[in-house]
Amino acid sequence: MKRLVPVLKQDGVNTDLIMLIRTVLAASKEIAFRVSQGELAGVLGSTLDENIQGEVQKKLDVVSNQLLKDILADDDSVRAIASEEEDYVVGAHPEGKYIVAFDPLDGSSNIDINGQIGTIFTIYEARDDVAFDSPEQFAQKGSEQVCAGYVLYGASTLLVMTTGGPTRCYTLDLTHGGYLLTEDEMETPINSKEFSVNMANFRYWPQNIQSYFNDILYADEQYAGSSVRYNAAMVGDVHRVMSRGGIFLYPADSRAGNDNGKIRLLYEANPLAMLVENAGGLATSNGQSILDISPSSLHQRVPVALGSKEQVLEFDSKTSAD
Ligand code: AFP
C-alpha cells in the first residue's frame, strides 16, 4: 500500500503544500489518539463555555481546536487560521503562503456516545491584497481551495482528501503511525434511495421542502424502499453518501438563526463539496453550486444538498421556486 507523501508527489502537489498537509495530519493523529482513549484521556463531557455559534463546547472540541491552532501557528507556511471554534481569524506568519480553516471536531454531540466524529480542513493560497490576518483572507470561493479533506474518527481512522484531483481515501496505520492509501479514487454512485437529513426538522421547513419529503415518504411509489440514515455528524454522513450513494440535506428552516440552515460554508460546506464533486457527486445550495458562492462572512451558514448527482439534481428541480 502506498504512503501519503509519494501519492501527493505523484499528483504533482508542491513541496510546501505537502509539508503543510503533514502538519495538519500530525494534529489529526494526536486527536485520533485522544478519541481512542475516550474517558481515559479525560476528554469527554462539556466545558462551561459557548462558541461563536452559540453551542456549548465539548472538552474534545476545545482540545482539538488548540492542538490544530498551535501546530499550524508554528508552521512558517501558514499566514492565517480560521476555526469554527474561534470568533476571529488567528494571524500566524505574514509571509506565509497559505491560509487554513478547520472544524476541529465535527459532530461533537457524538463524542460522549462513542459515535462518529471528524476533523474537516481546507487550505487556500493566501491573498496579498488584504492584511495577513484579515477575515477577507477567507472570503474566497470554494472553487479556490487547493486542498480539502476530513479525518473521520470511526471504527478506523480515515483520511479523505483531494488536492484538486481525485478524492482519495487513506487509513491510519497504527503500527507505523502513517496514513496509507486504501481507496485510490472514491466514486459516489450516481443515484440511490438513501436520504440523510434530520427529519425532526420537518415542521420548520418551508413548504417546498415538506412537499419533496411527502413524496418520498408517502406519495410517490418510485421511492418505495427508501431509507433515512442520519448521524448528526456531517462528516460521517457525507462519508457514507460518497461511499454508497445518497443525498445529505440541511435546508434552511424557520427556527431562530436557521434562515440559512446550520452548515457553515467555510468549515463544512466548501471542503465537503469539493470532496464530493471530485468523487463524481454534486453539491448545491438553493440550486447554486456551493463552490461558486462568494462568502459574505467568516461564520456564514448555507443550505446544503450534496451527494449522488441524480438525487441532488432531482432535489433542486423539485424544490426550485419556478
Ligand atoms: P456540531 O459539530 O456542532 O455538533 O455540529 C455538527 C453539524 O454541524 C453537522 O456535522 C451535522 O450534520 C449537524 O450539525 C447536525 O445538526 P442537527 O443536530 O440540527 O441535526
Short mmCIF file of C-alpha atoms and ligand atoms in Angstrom, two decimals:
data_model
loop_
_atom_site.label_atom_id
_atom_site.label_comp_id
_atom_site.label_asym_id
_atom_site.label_seq_id
_atom_site.Cartn_x
_atom_site.Cartn_y
_atom_site.Cartn_z
CA MET A 1 0.00 0.00 0.00
CA LYS A 2 1.23 3.46 -0.87
CA ARG A 3 2.07 6.07 1.75
CA LEU A 4 0.64 9.57 1.63
CA VAL A 5 3.67 11.59 0.53
CA PRO A 6 4.53 9.53 -2.59
CA VAL A 7 0.88 9.76 -3.66
CA LEU A 8 0.88 13.55 -3.25
CA LYS A 9 4.16 13.80 -5.19
CA GLN A 10 2.71 11.61 -7.94
CA ASP A 11 -0.27 14.03 -8.03
CA GLY A 12 2.17 16.91 -8.65
CA VAL A 13 1.48 18.64 -5.32
CA ASN A 14 4.21 21.15 -4.47
CA THR A 15 6.54 20.52 -1.55
CA ASP A 16 5.27 23.45 0.58
CA LEU A 17 1.72 22.17 0.39
CA ILE A 18 2.81 18.61 1.14
CA MET A 19 4.60 19.83 4.27
CA LEU A 20 1.53 21.78 5.37
CA ILE A 21 -0.77 18.80 4.84
CA ARG A 22 1.61 16.76 7.00
CA THR A 23 1.34 19.43 9.72
CA VAL A 24 -2.48 19.23 9.70
CA LEU A 25 -2.29 15.44 9.80
CA ALA A 26 0.17 15.44 12.71
CA ALA A 27 -2.54 17.19 14.75
CA SER A 28 -5.15 14.71 13.47
CA LYS A 29 -3.08 11.81 14.81
CA GLU A 30 -2.96 13.43 18.26
CA ILE A 31 -6.73 13.90 18.13
CA ALA A 32 -7.24 10.29 16.96
CA PHE A 33 -5.21 9.09 19.93
CA ARG A 34 -7.29 11.11 22.41
CA VAL A 35 -10.54 9.96 20.77
CA SER A 36 -9.44 6.33 21.09
CA GLN A 37 -8.62 6.85 24.78
CA GLY A 38 -12.04 8.45 25.47
CA GLU A 39 -12.73 8.74 29.18
CA LEU A 40 -9.18 7.60 29.93
CA ALA A 41 -7.86 10.80 28.30
CA GLY A 42 -10.34 12.93 30.30
CA VAL A 43 -11.75 14.50 27.12
CA LEU A 44 -15.42 13.51 27.35
CA GLY A 45 -18.13 15.90 28.56
CA SER A 46 -18.68 19.64 28.20
CA THR A 47 -16.88 22.81 29.20
CA LEU A 48 -18.82 25.73 30.64
CA ASP A 49 -18.20 27.83 27.51
CA GLU A 50 -20.12 28.55 24.31
CA ASN A 51 -18.52 29.01 20.89
CA ILE A 52 -19.33 31.73 18.31
CA GLN A 53 -22.19 29.55 17.03
CA GLY A 54 -23.84 29.70 20.49
CA GLU A 55 -23.15 25.99 21.08
CA VAL A 56 -21.80 24.58 24.34
CA GLN A 57 -18.22 23.45 23.72
CA LYS A 58 -17.23 19.87 24.41
CA LYS A 59 -13.85 19.27 26.03
CA LEU A 60 -12.63 17.39 22.96
CA ASP A 61 -13.69 20.33 20.74
CA VAL A 62 -11.52 22.65 22.79
CA VAL A 63 -8.56 20.26 22.95
CA SER A 64 -8.70 19.56 19.18
CA ASN A 65 -9.00 23.25 18.35
CA GLN A 66 -5.96 24.08 20.49
CA LEU A 67 -3.88 21.25 19.01
CA LEU A 68 -4.58 22.34 15.45
CA LYS A 69 -4.10 26.02 16.20
CA ASP A 70 -0.77 25.51 17.99
CA ILE A 71 0.72 23.22 15.39
CA LEU A 72 -0.40 25.41 12.47
CA ALA A 73 0.76 28.65 14.11
CA ASP A 74 4.24 27.10 14.30
CA ASP A 75 4.32 26.38 10.57
CA ASP A 76 6.01 29.18 8.58
CA SER A 77 3.87 28.49 5.52
CA VAL A 78 0.67 29.47 7.38
CA ARG A 79 -0.40 33.12 7.09
CA ALA A 80 -3.72 32.90 8.93
CA ILE A 81 -6.01 30.37 10.58
CA ALA A 82 -9.81 30.27 10.93
CA SER A 83 -11.66 27.79 13.09
CA GLU A 84 -15.30 27.09 13.71
CA GLU A 85 -14.45 27.39 17.40
CA GLU A 86 -12.76 30.83 17.14
CA ASP A 87 -14.61 34.15 16.94
CA TYR A 88 -11.92 35.81 14.81
CA VAL A 89 -9.14 34.99 12.37
CA VAL A 90 -5.90 33.95 14.09
CA GLY A 91 -2.89 35.60 12.40
CA ALA A 92 0.23 33.44 12.02
CA HIS A 93 3.11 34.37 9.65
CA PRO A 94 2.66 37.50 7.46
CA GLU A 95 4.82 35.95 4.72
CA GLY A 96 3.12 32.53 4.86
CA LYS A 97 1.92 31.15 1.55
CA TYR A 98 -1.33 29.51 2.75
CA ILE A 99 -4.37 30.04 4.93
CA VAL A 100 -6.04 27.13 6.71
CA ALA A 101 -9.59 26.77 8.06
CA PHE A 102 -10.99 23.85 10.02
CA ASP A 103 -13.82 22.43 12.04
CA PRO A 104 -11.68 20.72 14.69
CA LEU A 105 -14.35 18.25 15.83
CA ASP A 106 -17.42 17.94 13.64
CA GLY A 107 -20.38 16.10 15.15
CA SER A 108 -19.44 16.91 18.72
CA SER A 109 -22.77 15.64 20.07
CA ASN A 110 -21.45 12.16 19.19
CA ILE A 111 -18.33 12.43 21.35
CA ASP A 112 -19.88 11.12 24.54
CA ILE A 113 -21.71 8.23 22.85
CA ASN A 114 -18.60 6.84 21.13
CA GLY A 115 -20.09 7.72 17.72
CA GLN A 116 -18.57 9.03 14.50
CA ILE A 117 -16.79 12.39 14.70
CA GLY A 118 -14.22 14.06 12.47
CA THR A 119 -11.91 16.95 11.67
CA ILE A 120 -12.66 18.88 8.47
CA PHE A 121 -9.98 21.11 6.94
CA THR A 122 -9.42 23.31 3.93
CA ILE A 123 -6.39 25.14 2.53
CA TYR A 124 -6.29 28.19 0.22
CA GLU A 125 -3.44 30.29 -1.10
CA ALA A 126 -3.10 33.47 0.97
CA ARG A 127 -4.13 36.79 -0.60
CA ASP A 128 -1.54 39.59 -0.88
CA ASP A 129 -4.15 42.32 -1.41
CA VAL A 130 -5.54 42.24 2.17
CA ALA A 131 -3.97 42.25 5.66
CA PHE A 132 -2.43 38.93 6.63
CA ASP A 133 -4.90 38.40 9.49
CA SER A 134 -7.98 39.89 7.85
CA PRO A 135 -11.21 37.85 7.55
CA GLU A 136 -11.03 38.85 3.87
CA GLN A 137 -8.27 36.25 3.52
CA PHE A 138 -11.04 33.67 3.83
CA ALA A 139 -13.55 35.43 1.57
CA GLN A 140 -12.57 33.14 -1.30
CA LYS A 141 -14.91 30.88 -3.22
CA GLY A 142 -14.75 27.15 -2.51
CA SER A 143 -13.51 26.66 -6.08
CA GLU A 144 -10.23 28.31 -4.95
CA GLN A 145 -9.41 25.57 -2.42
CA VAL A 146 -6.03 23.95 -3.07
CA CYS A 147 -6.73 21.10 -0.65
CA ALA A 148 -9.82 19.87 1.18
CA GLY A 149 -10.12 16.91 3.49
CA TYR A 150 -11.51 15.28 6.56
CA VAL A 151 -10.28 12.80 9.09
CA LEU A 152 -13.07 10.50 10.25
CA TYR A 153 -12.51 9.02 13.72
CA GLY A 154 -14.65 5.91 13.33
CA ALA A 155 -14.03 2.21 13.74
CA SER A 156 -10.78 3.02 11.95
CA THR A 157 -9.32 6.48 11.36
CA LEU A 158 -9.75 7.52 7.74
CA LEU A 159 -8.35 10.47 5.82
CA VAL A 160 -10.38 11.53 2.77
CA MET A 161 -8.65 14.25 0.80
CA THR A 162 -8.32 15.96 -2.56
CA THR A 163 -5.69 18.38 -3.78
CA GLY A 164 -7.68 19.19 -6.92
CA GLY A 165 -7.56 15.74 -8.50
CA PRO A 166 -9.47 12.64 -7.41
CA THR A 167 -10.79 12.26 -3.89
CA ARG A 168 -8.61 9.63 -2.26
CA CYS A 169 -9.11 7.67 0.95
CA TYR A 170 -6.29 6.69 3.33
CA THR A 171 -6.41 4.64 6.53
CA LEU A 172 -4.31 5.45 9.58
CA ASP A 173 -1.97 2.53 10.18
CA LEU A 174 -1.49 2.46 13.93
CA THR A 175 1.54 0.18 13.66
CA HIS A 176 3.72 2.80 11.95
CA GLY A 177 1.60 5.92 12.56
CA GLY A 178 1.14 6.89 8.91
CA TYR A 179 -1.79 7.20 6.50
CA LEU A 180 -1.81 4.51 3.78
CA LEU A 181 -3.76 4.77 0.53
CA THR A 182 -6.74 2.40 0.72
CA GLU A 183 -9.05 3.79 -1.98
CA ASP A 184 -7.36 5.38 -4.95
CA GLU A 185 -10.35 7.24 -6.40
CA MET A 186 -13.60 7.47 -4.49
CA GLU A 187 -16.65 7.34 -6.73
CA THR A 188 -20.05 8.48 -5.49
CA PRO A 189 -22.79 6.34 -7.06
CA ILE A 190 -24.92 8.45 -9.39
CA ASN A 191 -28.22 7.57 -7.63
CA SER A 192 -29.51 5.76 -4.58
CA LYS A 193 -32.52 5.52 -2.28
CA GLU A 194 -30.82 6.88 0.84
CA PHE A 195 -31.59 10.25 2.39
CA SER A 196 -29.51 11.80 5.15
CA VAL A 197 -31.41 14.53 6.93
CA ASN A 198 -32.74 15.44 10.38
CA MET A 199 -36.40 14.55 9.75
CA ALA A 200 -37.44 16.06 13.10
CA ASN A 201 -36.97 19.47 11.46
CA PHE A 202 -39.89 18.76 9.10
CA ARG A 203 -42.24 21.16 10.92
CA TYR A 204 -39.76 24.04 10.47
CA TRP A 205 -39.11 23.56 6.75
CA PRO A 206 -40.66 25.71 4.01
CA GLN A 207 -43.47 24.15 2.00
CA ASN A 208 -41.34 23.13 -1.00
CA ILE A 209 -39.03 21.02 1.19
CA GLN A 210 -42.01 19.48 3.02
CA SER A 211 -43.63 18.53 -0.31
CA TYR A 212 -40.42 16.89 -1.51
CA PHE A 213 -40.33 14.71 1.62
CA ASN A 214 -44.05 13.99 1.45
CA ASP A 215 -43.40 12.47 -1.98
CA ILE A 216 -40.52 10.35 -0.72
CA LEU A 217 -42.18 9.17 2.47
CA TYR A 218 -45.79 8.66 1.36
CA ALA A 219 -46.87 9.67 -2.12
CA ASP A 220 -44.52 8.63 -4.91
CA GLU A 221 -44.19 4.83 -5.49
CA GLN A 222 -40.77 5.24 -7.12
CA TYR A 223 -39.37 5.98 -3.62
CA ALA A 224 -40.69 2.78 -2.05
CA GLY A 225 -37.83 1.06 -0.23
CA SER A 226 -36.01 4.32 0.58
CA SER A 227 -34.17 4.77 3.88
CA VAL A 228 -33.23 7.71 6.06
CA ARG A 229 -29.76 7.44 7.60
CA TYR A 230 -28.56 10.23 9.88
CA ASN A 231 -25.56 10.53 12.18
CA ALA A 232 -25.73 14.17 13.36
CA ALA A 233 -22.11 14.37 12.19
CA MET A 234 -21.94 15.69 8.66
CA VAL A 235 -18.51 14.21 8.20
CA GLY A 236 -19.86 10.68 8.85
CA ASP A 237 -22.99 11.22 6.79
CA VAL A 238 -21.03 12.57 3.84
CA HIS A 239 -18.60 9.67 4.07
CA ARG A 240 -21.50 7.22 3.76
CA VAL A 241 -23.02 9.22 0.91
CA MET A 242 -19.73 9.26 -1.00
CA SER A 243 -19.13 5.57 -0.34
CA ARG A 244 -22.51 4.08 -1.23
CA GLY A 245 -24.62 6.92 -2.60
CA GLY A 246 -27.37 9.11 -1.21
CA ILE A 247 -28.13 12.73 -0.56
CA PHE A 248 -27.22 14.80 2.51
CA LEU A 249 -29.57 17.70 3.17
CA TYR A 250 -29.59 20.52 5.68
CA PRO A 251 -32.16 23.03 4.38
CA ALA A 252 -32.99 26.46 5.78
CA ASP A 253 -35.72 26.37 8.42
CA SER A 254 -37.88 28.71 10.46
CA ARG A 255 -36.06 28.40 13.79
CA ALA A 256 -34.25 31.48 15.07
CA GLY A 257 -30.83 31.77 13.42
CA ASN A 258 -31.54 28.97 10.92
CA ASP A 259 -32.71 31.05 7.96
CA ASN A 260 -29.72 29.62 6.10
CA GLY A 261 -29.75 26.27 7.83
CA LYS A 262 -26.93 25.23 10.14
CA ILE A 263 -23.97 24.21 8.00
CA ARG A 264 -21.02 26.61 7.85
CA LEU A 265 -19.78 27.50 4.38
CA LEU A 266 -16.07 27.80 5.20
CA TYR A 267 -15.55 24.92 7.61
CA GLU A 268 -18.04 22.31 6.37
CA ALA A 269 -19.89 23.04 3.11
CA ASN A 270 -16.94 24.09 0.93
CA PRO A 271 -14.45 21.34 1.82
CA LEU A 272 -17.11 18.63 1.73
CA ALA A 273 -18.50 19.99 -1.56
CA MET A 274 -15.05 19.79 -3.18
CA LEU A 275 -14.54 16.24 -1.92
CA VAL A 276 -17.97 15.11 -3.13
CA GLU A 277 -17.63 16.77 -6.55
CA ASN A 278 -14.13 15.38 -7.08
CA ALA A 279 -15.65 11.96 -6.34
CA GLY A 280 -18.24 12.47 -9.10
CA GLY A 281 -21.09 13.84 -6.94
CA LEU A 282 -22.77 17.23 -6.80
CA ALA A 283 -23.06 19.91 -4.09
CA THR A 284 -25.57 22.76 -4.24
CA SER A 285 -27.15 25.45 -2.11
CA ASN A 286 -30.57 26.69 -3.26
CA GLY A 287 -29.76 25.27 -6.69
CA GLN A 288 -26.42 27.10 -6.97
CA SER A 289 -23.06 25.33 -6.90
CA ILE A 290 -21.70 25.59 -3.33
CA LEU A 291 -18.19 26.05 -4.72
CA ASP A 292 -19.32 29.21 -6.59
CA ILE A 293 -20.67 31.06 -3.54
CA SER A 294 -18.85 34.33 -2.74
CA PRO A 295 -18.53 34.27 1.07
CA SER A 296 -20.01 37.21 2.98
CA SER A 297 -18.68 36.44 6.46
CA LEU A 298 -16.35 34.08 8.28
CA HIS A 299 -19.03 32.03 10.02
CA GLN A 300 -21.63 32.20 7.21
CA ARG A 301 -24.13 29.35 7.04
CA VAL A 302 -25.68 27.97 3.85
CA PRO A 303 -28.44 25.48 3.00
CA VAL A 304 -26.82 22.31 1.70
CA ALA A 305 -27.73 19.50 -0.71
CA LEU A 306 -24.91 17.17 -1.64
CA GLY A 307 -24.24 13.63 -2.77
CA SER A 308 -25.32 11.43 -5.67
CA LYS A 309 -25.62 13.59 -8.79
CA GLU A 310 -29.10 12.49 -9.90
CA GLN A 311 -30.56 12.84 -6.41
CA VAL A 312 -29.17 16.36 -5.97
CA LEU A 313 -30.43 17.42 -9.40
CA GLU A 314 -33.84 15.96 -8.61
CA PHE A 315 -33.96 17.70 -5.21
CA ASP A 316 -33.05 21.03 -6.83
CA SER A 317 -35.65 20.69 -9.58
CA LYS A 318 -38.42 19.59 -7.18
CA THR A 319 -37.73 22.38 -4.70
CA SER A 320 -36.88 25.25 -7.07
CA ALA A 321 -39.07 28.36 -6.84
CA ASP A 322 -40.12 28.16 -10.55
P1 AFP B 1 -21.51 20.10 15.91
O1 AFP B 1 -20.16 19.74 15.46
O2 AFP B 1 -21.58 21.45 16.50
O3 AFP B 1 -22.14 19.05 16.77
O4 AFP B 1 -22.48 20.24 14.63
C1 AFP B 1 -22.49 19.25 13.69
C2 AFP B 1 -23.27 19.74 12.50
O5 AFP B 1 -22.86 20.99 12.07
C3 AFP B 1 -23.15 18.75 11.33
O6 AFP B 1 -21.99 17.98 11.39
C4 AFP B 1 -24.38 17.91 11.47
O7 AFP B 1 -24.82 17.38 10.24
C5 AFP B 1 -25.39 18.88 12.03
O8 AFP B 1 -24.64 19.79 12.82
C6 AFP B 1 -26.42 18.22 12.89
O9 AFP B 1 -27.36 19.16 13.26
P2 AFP B 1 -28.77 18.73 13.88
O10 AFP B 1 -28.48 18.21 15.26
O11 AFP B 1 -29.54 20.00 13.90
O12 AFP B 1 -29.38 17.70 13.00
#
